[in-house]
Short mmCIF file of C-alpha atoms in Angstrom, two decimals:
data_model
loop_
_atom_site.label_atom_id
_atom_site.label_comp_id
_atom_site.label_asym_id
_atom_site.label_seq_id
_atom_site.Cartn_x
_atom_site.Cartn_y
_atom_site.Cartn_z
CA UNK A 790 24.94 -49.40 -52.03
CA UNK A 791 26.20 -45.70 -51.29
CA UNK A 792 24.31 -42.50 -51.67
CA UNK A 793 25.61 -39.55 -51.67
CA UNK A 794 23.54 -35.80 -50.64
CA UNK A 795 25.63 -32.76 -50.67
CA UNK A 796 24.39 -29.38 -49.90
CA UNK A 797 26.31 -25.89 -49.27
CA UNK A 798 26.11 -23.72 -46.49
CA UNK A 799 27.20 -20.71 -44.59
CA UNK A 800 29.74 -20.98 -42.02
CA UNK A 801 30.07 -18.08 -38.85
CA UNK A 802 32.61 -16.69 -40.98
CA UNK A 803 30.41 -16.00 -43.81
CA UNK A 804 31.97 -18.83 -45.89
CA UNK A 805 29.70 -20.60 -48.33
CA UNK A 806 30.83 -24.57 -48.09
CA UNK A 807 30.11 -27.47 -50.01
CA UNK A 808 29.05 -30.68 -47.47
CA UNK A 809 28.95 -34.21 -48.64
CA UNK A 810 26.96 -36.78 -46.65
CA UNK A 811 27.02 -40.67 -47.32
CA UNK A 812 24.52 -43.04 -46.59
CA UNK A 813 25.12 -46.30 -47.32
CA UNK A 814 21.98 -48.93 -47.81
CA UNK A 815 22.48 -52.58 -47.07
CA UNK A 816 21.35 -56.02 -48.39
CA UNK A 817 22.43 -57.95 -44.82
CA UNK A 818 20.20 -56.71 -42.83
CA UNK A 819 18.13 -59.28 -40.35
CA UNK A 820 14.30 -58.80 -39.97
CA UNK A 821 14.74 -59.78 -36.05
CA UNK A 822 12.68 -63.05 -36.83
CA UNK A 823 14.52 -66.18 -34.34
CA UNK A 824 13.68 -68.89 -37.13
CA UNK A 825 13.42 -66.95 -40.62
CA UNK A 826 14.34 -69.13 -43.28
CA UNK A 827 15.55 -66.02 -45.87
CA UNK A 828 19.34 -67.01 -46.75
CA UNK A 829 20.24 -62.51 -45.29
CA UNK A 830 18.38 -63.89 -41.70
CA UNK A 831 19.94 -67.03 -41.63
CA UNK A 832 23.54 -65.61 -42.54
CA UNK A 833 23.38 -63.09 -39.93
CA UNK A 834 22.13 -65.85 -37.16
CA UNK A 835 25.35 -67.53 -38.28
CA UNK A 836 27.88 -64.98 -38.04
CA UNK A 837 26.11 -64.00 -34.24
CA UNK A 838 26.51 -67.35 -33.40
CA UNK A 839 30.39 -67.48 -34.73
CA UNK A 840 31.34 -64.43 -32.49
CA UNK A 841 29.26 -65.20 -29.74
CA UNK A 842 27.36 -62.09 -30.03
CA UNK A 843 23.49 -61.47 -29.82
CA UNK A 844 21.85 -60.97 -33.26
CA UNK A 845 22.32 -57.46 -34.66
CA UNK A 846 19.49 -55.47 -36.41
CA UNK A 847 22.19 -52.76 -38.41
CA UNK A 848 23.35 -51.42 -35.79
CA UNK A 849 21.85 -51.84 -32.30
CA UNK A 850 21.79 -55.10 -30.71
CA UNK A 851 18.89 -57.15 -29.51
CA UNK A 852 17.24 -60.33 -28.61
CA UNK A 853 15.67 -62.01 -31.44
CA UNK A 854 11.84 -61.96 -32.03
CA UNK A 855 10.08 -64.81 -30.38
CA UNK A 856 8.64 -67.25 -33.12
CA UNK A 857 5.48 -67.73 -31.28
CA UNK A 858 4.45 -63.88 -30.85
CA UNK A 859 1.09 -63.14 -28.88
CA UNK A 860 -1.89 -64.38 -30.88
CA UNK A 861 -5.29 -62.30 -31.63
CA UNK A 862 -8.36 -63.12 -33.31
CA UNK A 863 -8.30 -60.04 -35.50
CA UNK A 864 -4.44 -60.53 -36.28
CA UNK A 865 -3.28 -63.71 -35.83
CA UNK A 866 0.16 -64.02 -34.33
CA UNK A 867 1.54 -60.82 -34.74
CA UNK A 868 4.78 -58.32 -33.79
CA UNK A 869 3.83 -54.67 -32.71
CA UNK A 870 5.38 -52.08 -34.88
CA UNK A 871 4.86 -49.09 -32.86
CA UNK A 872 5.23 -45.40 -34.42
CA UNK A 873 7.37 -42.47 -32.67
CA UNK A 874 3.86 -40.88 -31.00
CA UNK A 875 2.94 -44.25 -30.05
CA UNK A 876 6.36 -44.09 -27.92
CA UNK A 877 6.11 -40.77 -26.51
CA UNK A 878 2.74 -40.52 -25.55
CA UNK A 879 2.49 -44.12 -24.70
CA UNK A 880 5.87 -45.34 -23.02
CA UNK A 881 4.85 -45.69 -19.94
CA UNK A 882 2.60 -48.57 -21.02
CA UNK A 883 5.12 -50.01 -23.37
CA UNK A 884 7.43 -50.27 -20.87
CA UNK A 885 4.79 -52.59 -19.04
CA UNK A 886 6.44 -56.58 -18.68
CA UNK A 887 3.66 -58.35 -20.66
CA UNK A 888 4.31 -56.13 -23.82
CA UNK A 889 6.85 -57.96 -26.00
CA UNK A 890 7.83 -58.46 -29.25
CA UNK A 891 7.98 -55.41 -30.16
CA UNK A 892 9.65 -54.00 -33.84
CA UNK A 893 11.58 -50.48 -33.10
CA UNK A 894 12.20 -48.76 -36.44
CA UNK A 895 15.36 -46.64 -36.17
CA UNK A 896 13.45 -43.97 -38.25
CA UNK A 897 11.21 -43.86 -34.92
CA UNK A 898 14.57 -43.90 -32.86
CA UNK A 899 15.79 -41.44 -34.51
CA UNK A 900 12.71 -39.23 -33.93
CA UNK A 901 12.71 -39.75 -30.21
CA UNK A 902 16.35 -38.94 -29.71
CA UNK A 903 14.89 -35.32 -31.32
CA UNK A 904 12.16 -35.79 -29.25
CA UNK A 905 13.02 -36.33 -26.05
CA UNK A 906 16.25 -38.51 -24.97
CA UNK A 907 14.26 -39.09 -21.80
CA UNK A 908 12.12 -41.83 -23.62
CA UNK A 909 14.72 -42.69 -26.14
CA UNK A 910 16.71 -44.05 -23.20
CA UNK A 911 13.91 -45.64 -21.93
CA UNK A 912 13.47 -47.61 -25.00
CA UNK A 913 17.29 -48.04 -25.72
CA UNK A 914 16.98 -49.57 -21.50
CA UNK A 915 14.02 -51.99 -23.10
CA UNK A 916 15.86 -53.51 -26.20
CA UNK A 917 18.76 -54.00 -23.99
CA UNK A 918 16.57 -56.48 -21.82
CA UNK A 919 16.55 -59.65 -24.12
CA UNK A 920 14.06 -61.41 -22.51
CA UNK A 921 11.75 -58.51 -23.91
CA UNK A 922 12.48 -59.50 -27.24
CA UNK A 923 12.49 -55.98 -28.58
CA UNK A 924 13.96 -55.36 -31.81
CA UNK A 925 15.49 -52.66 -33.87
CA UNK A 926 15.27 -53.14 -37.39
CA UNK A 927 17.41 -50.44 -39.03
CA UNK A 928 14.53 -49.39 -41.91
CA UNK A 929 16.55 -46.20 -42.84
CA UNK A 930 20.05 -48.17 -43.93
CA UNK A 931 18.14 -51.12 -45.54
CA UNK A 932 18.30 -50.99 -49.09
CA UNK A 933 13.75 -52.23 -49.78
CA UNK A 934 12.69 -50.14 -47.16
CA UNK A 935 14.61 -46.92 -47.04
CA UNK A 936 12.74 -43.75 -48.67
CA UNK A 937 13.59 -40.67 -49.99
CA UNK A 938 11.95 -36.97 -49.00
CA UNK A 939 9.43 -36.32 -51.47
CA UNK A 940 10.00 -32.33 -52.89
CA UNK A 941 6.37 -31.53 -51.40
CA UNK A 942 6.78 -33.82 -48.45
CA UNK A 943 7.66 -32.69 -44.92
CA UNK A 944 9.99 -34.57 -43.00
CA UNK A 945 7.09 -35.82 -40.41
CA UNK A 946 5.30 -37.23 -43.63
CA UNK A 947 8.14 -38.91 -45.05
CA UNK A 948 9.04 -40.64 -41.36
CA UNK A 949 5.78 -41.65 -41.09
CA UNK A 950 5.67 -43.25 -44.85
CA UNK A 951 9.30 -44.61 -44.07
CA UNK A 952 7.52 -46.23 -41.17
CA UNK A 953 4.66 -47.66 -43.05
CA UNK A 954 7.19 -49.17 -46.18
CA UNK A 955 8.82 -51.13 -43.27
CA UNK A 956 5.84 -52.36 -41.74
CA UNK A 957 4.57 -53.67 -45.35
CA UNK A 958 8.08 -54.71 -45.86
CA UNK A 959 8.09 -56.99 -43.14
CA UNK A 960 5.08 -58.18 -43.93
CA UNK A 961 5.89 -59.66 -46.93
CA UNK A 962 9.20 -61.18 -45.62
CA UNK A 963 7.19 -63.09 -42.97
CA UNK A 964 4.27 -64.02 -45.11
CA UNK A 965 5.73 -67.20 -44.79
CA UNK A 966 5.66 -67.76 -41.31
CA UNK A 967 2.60 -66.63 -40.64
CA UNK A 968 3.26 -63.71 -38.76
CA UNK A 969 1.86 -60.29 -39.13
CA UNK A 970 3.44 -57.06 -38.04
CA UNK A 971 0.74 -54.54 -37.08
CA UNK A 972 1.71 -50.48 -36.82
CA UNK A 973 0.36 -48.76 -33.76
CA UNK A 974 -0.01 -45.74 -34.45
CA UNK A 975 -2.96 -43.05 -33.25
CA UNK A 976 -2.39 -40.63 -35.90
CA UNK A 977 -5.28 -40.55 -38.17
CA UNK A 978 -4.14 -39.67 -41.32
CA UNK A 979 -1.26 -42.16 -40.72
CA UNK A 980 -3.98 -44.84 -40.29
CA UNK A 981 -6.00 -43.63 -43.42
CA UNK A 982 -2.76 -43.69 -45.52
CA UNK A 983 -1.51 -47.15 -44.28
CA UNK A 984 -5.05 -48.71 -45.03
CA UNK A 985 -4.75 -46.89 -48.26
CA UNK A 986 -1.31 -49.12 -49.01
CA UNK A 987 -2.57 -52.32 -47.45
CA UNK A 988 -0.79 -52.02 -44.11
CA UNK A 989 -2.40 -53.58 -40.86
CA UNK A 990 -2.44 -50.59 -38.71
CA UNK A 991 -4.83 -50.00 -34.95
CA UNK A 992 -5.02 -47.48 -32.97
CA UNK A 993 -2.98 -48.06 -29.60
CA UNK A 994 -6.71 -48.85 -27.29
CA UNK A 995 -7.36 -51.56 -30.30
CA UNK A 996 -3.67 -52.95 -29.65
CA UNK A 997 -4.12 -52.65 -25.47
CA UNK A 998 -7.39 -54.53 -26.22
CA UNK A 999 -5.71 -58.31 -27.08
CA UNK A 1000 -4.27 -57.76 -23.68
CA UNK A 1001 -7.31 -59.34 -21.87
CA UNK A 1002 -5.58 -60.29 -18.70
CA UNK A 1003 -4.19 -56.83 -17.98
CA UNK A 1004 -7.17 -54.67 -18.50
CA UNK A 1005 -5.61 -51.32 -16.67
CA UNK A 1006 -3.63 -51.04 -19.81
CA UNK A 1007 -6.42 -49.34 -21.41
CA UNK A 1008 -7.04 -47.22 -17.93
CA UNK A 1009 -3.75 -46.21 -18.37
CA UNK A 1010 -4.05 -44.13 -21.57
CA UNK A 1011 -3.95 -40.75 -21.30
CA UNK A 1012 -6.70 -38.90 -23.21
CA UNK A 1013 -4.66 -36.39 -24.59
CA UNK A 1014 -1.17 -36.68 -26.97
CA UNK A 1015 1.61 -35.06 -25.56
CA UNK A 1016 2.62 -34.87 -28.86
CA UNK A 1017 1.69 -34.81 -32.27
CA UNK A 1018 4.05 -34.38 -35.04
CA UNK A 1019 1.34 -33.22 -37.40
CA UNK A 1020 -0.72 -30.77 -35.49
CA UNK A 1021 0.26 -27.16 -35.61
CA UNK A 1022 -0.75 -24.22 -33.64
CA UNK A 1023 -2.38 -22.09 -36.77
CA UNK A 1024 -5.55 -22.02 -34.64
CA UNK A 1025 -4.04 -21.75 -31.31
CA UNK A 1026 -5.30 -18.31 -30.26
CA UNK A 1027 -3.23 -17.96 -26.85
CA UNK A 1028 -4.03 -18.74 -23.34
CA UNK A 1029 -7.11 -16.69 -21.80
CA UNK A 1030 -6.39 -14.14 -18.95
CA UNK A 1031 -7.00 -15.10 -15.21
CA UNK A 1032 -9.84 -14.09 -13.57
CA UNK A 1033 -8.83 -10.77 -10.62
CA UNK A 1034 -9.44 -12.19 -7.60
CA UNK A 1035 -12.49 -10.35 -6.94
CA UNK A 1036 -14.07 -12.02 -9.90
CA UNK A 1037 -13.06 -15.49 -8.50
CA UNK A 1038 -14.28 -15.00 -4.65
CA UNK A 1039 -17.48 -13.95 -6.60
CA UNK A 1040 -17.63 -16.89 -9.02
CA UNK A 1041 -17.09 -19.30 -5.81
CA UNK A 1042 -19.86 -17.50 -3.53
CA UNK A 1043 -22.44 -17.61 -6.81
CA UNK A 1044 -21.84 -21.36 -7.53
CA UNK A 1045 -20.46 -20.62 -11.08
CA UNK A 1046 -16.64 -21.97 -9.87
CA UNK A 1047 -15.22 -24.62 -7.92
CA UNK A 1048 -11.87 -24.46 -6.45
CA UNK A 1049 -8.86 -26.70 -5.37
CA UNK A 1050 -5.15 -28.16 -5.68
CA UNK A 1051 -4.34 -29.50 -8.80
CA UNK A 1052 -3.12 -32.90 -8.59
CA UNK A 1053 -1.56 -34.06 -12.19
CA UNK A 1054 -1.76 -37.28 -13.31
CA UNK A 1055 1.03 -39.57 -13.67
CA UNK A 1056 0.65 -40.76 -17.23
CA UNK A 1057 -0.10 -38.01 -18.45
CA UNK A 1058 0.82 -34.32 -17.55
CA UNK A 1059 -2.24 -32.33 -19.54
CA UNK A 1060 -4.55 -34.06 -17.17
CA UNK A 1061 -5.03 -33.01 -13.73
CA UNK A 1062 -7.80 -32.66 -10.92
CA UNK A 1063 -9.15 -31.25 -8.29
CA UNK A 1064 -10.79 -32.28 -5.13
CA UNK A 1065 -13.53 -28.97 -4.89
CA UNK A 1066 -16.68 -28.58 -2.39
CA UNK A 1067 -19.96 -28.10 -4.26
CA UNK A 1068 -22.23 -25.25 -3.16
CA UNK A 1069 -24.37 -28.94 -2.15
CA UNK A 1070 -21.69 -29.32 0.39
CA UNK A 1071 -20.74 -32.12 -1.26
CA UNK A 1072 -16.29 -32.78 -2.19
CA UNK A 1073 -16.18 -34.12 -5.44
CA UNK A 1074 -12.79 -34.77 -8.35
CA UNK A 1075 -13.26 -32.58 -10.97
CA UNK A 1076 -11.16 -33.65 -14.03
CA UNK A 1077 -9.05 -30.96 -16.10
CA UNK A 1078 -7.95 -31.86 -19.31
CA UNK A 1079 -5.85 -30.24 -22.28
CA UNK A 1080 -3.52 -27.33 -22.45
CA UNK A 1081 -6.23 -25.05 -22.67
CA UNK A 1082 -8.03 -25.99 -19.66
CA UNK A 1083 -5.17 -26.10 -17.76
CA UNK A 1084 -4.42 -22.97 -18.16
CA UNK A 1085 -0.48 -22.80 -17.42
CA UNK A 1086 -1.59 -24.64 -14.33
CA UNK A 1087 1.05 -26.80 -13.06
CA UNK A 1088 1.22 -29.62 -10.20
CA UNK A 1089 0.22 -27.81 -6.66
CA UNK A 1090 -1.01 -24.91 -8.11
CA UNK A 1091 -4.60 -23.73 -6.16
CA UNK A 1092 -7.30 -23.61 -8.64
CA UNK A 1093 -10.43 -22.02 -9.52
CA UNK A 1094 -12.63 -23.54 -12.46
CA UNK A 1095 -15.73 -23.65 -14.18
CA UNK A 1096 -17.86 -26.57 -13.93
CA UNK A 1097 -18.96 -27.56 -17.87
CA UNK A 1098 -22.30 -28.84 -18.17
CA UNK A 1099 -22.87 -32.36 -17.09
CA UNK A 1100 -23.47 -33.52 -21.20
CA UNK A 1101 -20.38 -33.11 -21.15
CA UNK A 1102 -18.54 -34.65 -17.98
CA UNK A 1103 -16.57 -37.97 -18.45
CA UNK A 1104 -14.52 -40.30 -16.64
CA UNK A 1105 -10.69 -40.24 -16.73
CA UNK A 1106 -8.85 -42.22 -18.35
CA UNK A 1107 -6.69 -43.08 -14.92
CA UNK A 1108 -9.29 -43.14 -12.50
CA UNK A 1109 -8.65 -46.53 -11.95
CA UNK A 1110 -5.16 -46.33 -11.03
#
């Protein structure tokens, strides 16, 4: 099936242009499943087989998905379908050995090579690695599961409903087999919307969770997104100014601030601390967390900060490392 999108534009020149782009949507696409029964899966398996290639999921290769996936109680056996956030906030847990399984959308590719190549690569370096059994299923040029923009839709909306149409796409087509694909994602209104349509969707600490034997998983999550594709920075009212250093030696001598060499964590690079001496006489970490708390602060940097009240202190999320 071929679709066709054309659209005019200026050139340097000051030429207006008329640009076609096709997009073709296909029937023959595999759903990554080793032992699906559907006639497209089976076909595909074949024609691998005949050319002595690894099965191909549209157009990137990979190792087929396992038929005996990692069982939960609240899922069943089940394939992780994680979204582009999930990815870039997350990779460094993903990339762990005992994750696997794992459906890539190319609509989430695609986002991540916008994103940052840095953990597109990563990911590309993960699917590559069949004994991961990481799969891209090319959503965008299958004919049931690619979607249209919306007129009142922004692109980030209509990724993330391309993303859950796959998931409940694949659903259905492994109904059969008794295997549920479950979207990671840890954007909220992503989750609201995919309960809305009858996706299974968690949170990325519910899906580190079935991971019982690797419990630092979970110690591993940063507390703050390095990204997020819906938030935007209507309320962000600017960095406040540093204190003189008058006002700091005074802050220090009074109690009031604490200061040190910011040390940022390795997960996660809006959360740093500081070893600081307490007018007690006492060293202890003190945990900085967010862009606004850091301050422009970067790794090295020496520090002064306020000490919040202890209602609110918490642990980090890496202090286990």
């Amino acid at each position: 099936m071929l679709r066709n999108k054309s659209f005019v534009k200026r050139t340097r020149k000051g030429n207006i242009v008329r640009t076609v782009k096709e997009h073709y949507l296909r029937d023959d696409i595999a759903c990554g499943y080793e032992s699906c029964k559907h006639s497209v899966c089976v076909s595909a398996r074949n024609e691998a087989e005949e050319q002595g290639k690894t099965l191909v999921g549209g157009i990137h290769p990979a190792a087929p998905l396992s038929a005996s996936p990692r069982n939960s109680v609240q899922w069943g056996p089940h394939y992780l379908v994680p979204d582009t956030n999930a990815f870039v906030n997350q990779i460094d847990i993903l990339e762990r050995p005992i994750i696997n399984d794992v459906v890539v959308l190319s609509t989430v590719l695609d986002e991540l090579r916008g994103l940052s190549m840095v953990v597109y690569n990563r990911v590309r370096a993960i699917v590559r690695d069949h004994e991961r059994r990481w799969f891209v299923f090319s959503n965008e040029h299958h004919r049931e599961t690619f979607v249209d923009r919306a007129a009142d839709e922004s692109p980030n909306d209509r990724n993330d409903r391309a993303i859950r149409v796959a998931v409940q796409w694949l659903g259905k087509h492994l109904e059969g087999a008794s295997i549920r694909p479950v979207m990671v994602t840890n954007d909220e209104d992503n989750l609201r919307k995919a309960a809305a349509d009858g996706v299974t969707a968690c949170r990325m600490e519910e899906c580190l969770g079935v991971y019982k034997e690797c419990p630092e998983l979970l110690d591993m999550m940063g507390s703050v997104n390095i990204t997020d594709r819906n938030a935007t920075d209507s309320n962000w009212e600017g960095y406040a100014e540093y204190l003189s250093p008058v006002q700091i030696q005074a802050g220090i001598k009074a109690g009031i601030l604490v200061q040190g060499t910011l040390q940022i964590a390795p997960y996660n690079y809006l959360e740093g601390s500081i070893f600081a001496a307490f007018p007690d006489g006492k060293e202890r970490r003190v945990l900085v967390i967010g862009r606004k708390d850091m301050n422009r602060a970067i790794q090295g940097d020496k520090i002064a900060v306020q000490i919040l009240p202890r209602s609110q202190w918490r642990k980090a999320p890496s202090a286990a490392l």
